[in-house]
Short mmCIF file of C-alpha atoms in Angstrom, two decimals:
data_model
loop_
_atom_site.label_atom_id
_atom_site.label_comp_id
_atom_site.label_asym_id
_atom_site.label_seq_id
_atom_site.Cartn_x
_atom_site.Cartn_y
_atom_site.Cartn_z
CA MET A 1 93.95 80.95 160.94
CA LEU A 2 95.80 83.22 163.35
CA LYS A 3 99.41 82.61 164.23
CA ALA A 4 99.89 81.94 167.93
CA ASN A 5 102.62 84.56 168.28
CA GLU A 6 100.18 87.22 167.00
CA CYS A 7 97.82 86.55 169.92
CA THR A 8 97.76 87.63 173.56
CA LEU A 9 96.15 85.82 176.48
CA TYR A 10 94.92 87.99 179.37
CA SER A 11 94.36 86.37 182.74
CA GLY A 12 94.75 86.84 186.47
CA GLY A 13 97.31 84.11 187.14
CA HIS A 14 95.20 82.28 189.72
CA THR A 15 95.54 78.60 190.59
CA GLY A 16 93.57 76.33 188.30
CA ALA A 17 92.21 77.45 184.94
CA GLU A 18 94.19 80.70 184.72
CA VAL A 19 97.51 78.98 185.39
CA PHE A 20 96.66 76.23 182.90
CA PHE A 21 95.59 78.72 180.20
CA GLY A 22 98.96 80.42 180.77
CA GLU A 23 100.88 77.15 180.49
CA CYS A 24 99.12 76.36 177.21
CA ALA A 25 99.80 79.88 175.93
CA GLU A 26 103.49 79.45 176.72
CA LYS A 27 103.59 76.03 175.05
CA TRP A 28 102.00 77.39 171.86
CA GLY A 29 103.96 80.67 171.79
CA VAL A 30 101.00 82.93 172.60
CA ASN A 31 101.89 86.23 174.30
CA GLU A 32 100.62 86.52 177.82
CA VAL A 33 99.61 89.32 180.22
CA THR A 34 98.77 88.59 183.86
CA TYR A 35 96.84 91.29 185.72
CA SER A 36 97.37 91.71 189.43
CA PHE A 37 97.54 94.44 192.07
CA GLU A 38 99.54 95.19 195.19
CA GLY A 39 98.98 92.64 197.95
CA HIS A 40 97.30 90.12 195.66
CA PHE A 41 98.62 86.55 195.54
CA ILE A 42 98.88 84.95 192.12
CA LYS A 43 100.47 81.68 191.16
CA ARG A 44 101.49 82.42 187.56
CA GLN A 45 103.97 85.29 187.45
CA LYS A 46 104.46 85.68 183.69
CA ASN A 47 104.38 89.24 182.29
CA VAL A 48 102.59 90.66 185.32
CA VAL A 49 100.95 94.06 184.94
CA SER A 50 100.36 95.52 188.39
CA LEU A 51 97.19 97.61 188.34
CA SER A 52 97.40 100.91 190.19
CA GLU A 53 94.60 102.25 192.39
CA SER A 54 93.41 104.47 189.52
CA ASP A 55 93.49 101.47 187.15
CA LEU A 56 91.42 99.43 189.58
CA LYS A 57 88.89 102.25 189.94
CA ARG A 58 88.23 102.12 186.18
CA GLY A 59 86.78 98.65 186.78
CA ASP A 60 84.74 99.67 189.81
CA ILE A 61 81.09 98.77 190.14
CA SER A 62 78.83 98.64 193.15
CA MET A 63 78.68 95.32 194.94
CA GLU A 64 74.89 95.66 194.87
CA MET A 65 75.00 95.76 191.06
CA VAL A 66 77.27 92.69 190.94
CA SER A 67 74.97 90.83 193.34
CA MET A 68 71.91 91.78 191.28
CA HIS A 69 73.40 90.52 188.00
CA MET A 70 74.84 87.38 189.54
CA HIS A 71 71.69 86.57 191.55
CA ARG A 72 73.72 86.05 194.71
CA GLN A 73 75.37 88.06 197.46
CA TYR A 74 79.05 88.97 197.50
CA ALA A 75 81.07 90.09 200.49
CA GLN A 76 81.52 93.84 200.78
CA GLY A 77 85.25 93.62 201.54
CA ASP A 78 87.91 95.54 199.64
CA SER A 79 89.71 92.35 198.59
CA VAL A 80 86.65 90.99 196.75
CA ARG A 81 86.04 94.38 195.14
CA ARG A 82 89.66 94.58 193.94
CA VAL A 83 89.48 91.09 192.42
CA LEU A 84 86.29 92.06 190.58
CA GLN A 85 87.96 95.28 189.42
CA SER A 86 90.94 93.31 188.06
CA ILE A 87 88.56 90.94 186.24
CA PHE A 88 87.22 94.02 184.41
CA HIS A 89 90.70 94.61 182.96
CA MET A 90 91.08 90.99 181.84
CA VAL A 91 87.73 90.99 180.05
CA ASN A 92 88.11 94.50 178.69
CA SER A 93 91.44 93.50 177.12
CA GLY A 94 90.18 90.35 175.41
CA SER A 95 87.96 90.19 172.33
CA GLN A 96 87.07 86.61 173.23
CA ILE A 97 86.40 85.16 176.67
CA PHE A 98 87.13 81.51 177.49
CA ALA A 99 86.17 80.29 180.96
CA VAL A 100 86.00 77.00 182.80
CA GLY A 101 83.21 76.71 185.34
CA VAL A 102 79.67 75.55 185.91
CA ILE A 103 76.73 77.15 184.09
CA GLN A 104 73.81 77.43 186.49
CA GLU A 105 70.08 77.29 185.77
CA ASP A 106 69.85 81.11 185.72
CA ASP A 107 72.50 81.22 182.92
CA THR A 108 75.16 82.68 185.21
CA VAL A 109 78.41 80.85 185.92
CA LYS A 110 79.23 79.76 189.45
CA GLY A 111 81.73 81.70 191.57
CA GLY A 112 83.99 84.63 190.73
CA THR A 113 84.40 83.25 187.21
CA GLY A 114 80.79 84.23 186.68
CA TRP A 115 81.59 87.94 186.92
CA GLY A 116 84.10 87.67 184.07
CA VAL A 117 81.50 85.84 182.00
CA GLU A 118 78.83 88.45 182.78
CA LEU A 119 81.18 91.28 181.83
CA GLY A 120 81.92 89.47 178.58
CA LYS A 121 78.19 89.37 177.88
CA PHE A 122 77.81 93.10 178.76
CA PHE A 123 80.72 94.02 176.49
CA ASN A 124 79.28 91.91 173.62
CA ARG A 125 82.34 89.68 173.56
CA ASP A 126 82.47 86.22 172.06
CA VAL A 127 81.97 84.26 175.31
CA HIS A 128 82.64 80.52 175.72
CA VAL A 129 82.38 78.44 178.89
CA TYR A 130 83.59 74.90 179.34
CA ASP A 131 81.02 73.50 181.76
CA LYS A 132 83.05 71.12 183.87
CA ASP A 133 79.93 69.31 185.15
CA ARG A 134 78.67 68.54 181.62
CA ASN A 135 82.16 68.24 180.04
CA LYS A 136 81.17 70.44 177.08
CA TRP A 137 81.90 73.88 175.69
CA PHE A 138 79.02 76.35 175.42
CA LYS A 139 78.80 79.71 173.63
CA TRP A 140 76.60 82.61 174.72
CA ASN A 141 74.47 83.58 171.70
CA ARG A 142 73.04 86.79 173.25
CA SER A 143 70.08 84.98 174.84
CA GLU A 144 71.11 81.45 175.81
CA TRP A 145 73.99 78.98 176.03
CA ILE A 146 74.40 76.73 173.00
CA GLU A 147 76.81 73.84 172.69
CA SER A 148 79.92 74.79 170.73
CA LYS A 149 83.39 73.77 169.68
CA PRO A 150 85.27 77.06 169.99
CA PHE A 151 88.40 78.31 168.26
CA ILE A 152 90.59 81.23 169.21
CA THR A 153 89.79 83.62 166.37
CA GLU A 154 90.81 86.97 167.86
CA LYS A 155 94.26 88.36 168.58
CA THR A 156 93.29 89.12 172.18
CA PHE A 157 91.48 86.73 174.46
CA CYS A 158 90.84 86.18 178.14
CA GLY A 159 91.31 82.81 179.84
CA THR A 160 89.79 82.41 183.28
CA GLY A 161 87.89 79.98 185.43
CA SER A 162 87.65 77.57 188.28
CA ARG A 163 90.49 76.88 190.68
CA ASP A 164 89.52 73.20 190.63
CA LEU A 165 90.27 71.81 187.19
CA THR A 166 89.25 68.33 186.21
CA ASP A 167 91.30 66.22 183.80
CA GLU A 168 88.52 66.80 181.24
CA SER A 169 88.78 70.58 181.75
CA LYS A 170 92.52 70.51 181.15
CA LYS A 171 92.00 68.43 178.02
CA ALA A 172 89.36 70.91 176.78
CA ILE A 173 91.77 73.83 177.18
CA GLU A 174 94.60 71.92 175.47
CA GLU A 175 92.29 70.99 172.59
CA LEU A 176 91.16 74.64 172.25
CA PHE A 177 94.77 75.70 171.66
CA ALA A 178 95.48 72.73 169.36
CA ARG A 179 92.36 73.43 167.24
CA SER A 180 93.22 77.09 167.04
CA PHE A 181 96.97 76.93 166.36
CA GLY A 182 97.72 73.33 165.32
#
């Protein structure tokens, strides 16, 4: 079992799941890095790494490609692109991905959270999603979602997800940390 202080959580500090992952990391003594960029509002301000323009460009991908993989259209604005670029850094930094969201019929996850999950799949990360509609954790097994009971088993992990957390979602995140470091 890993020691909490040997691990680092990477997130974007947004309201909801990312703030709550950060609060749990702080409670358990897990190191934390919050990625942001100039002009971007985040709620959790712990250990912020401000991504430069050249950093952001390393995570660049065409909006057409994102739309194709996510099976939906995204706005073409710079702000959406920059958020997606920052998500690249979160996922690229973590060996495991933990997200809170809703798994859809096409196996993508609803909203911006879905891009982090898709990148985790592309990068062959250990990807887990707490589906807040079904109140269960699921693991991507390279071809489908299977029910799981995840543990943090890597020294670096990404915590991301929905802005709207349910009480069950919060409990699931708390239990993930307790199982992993308790």
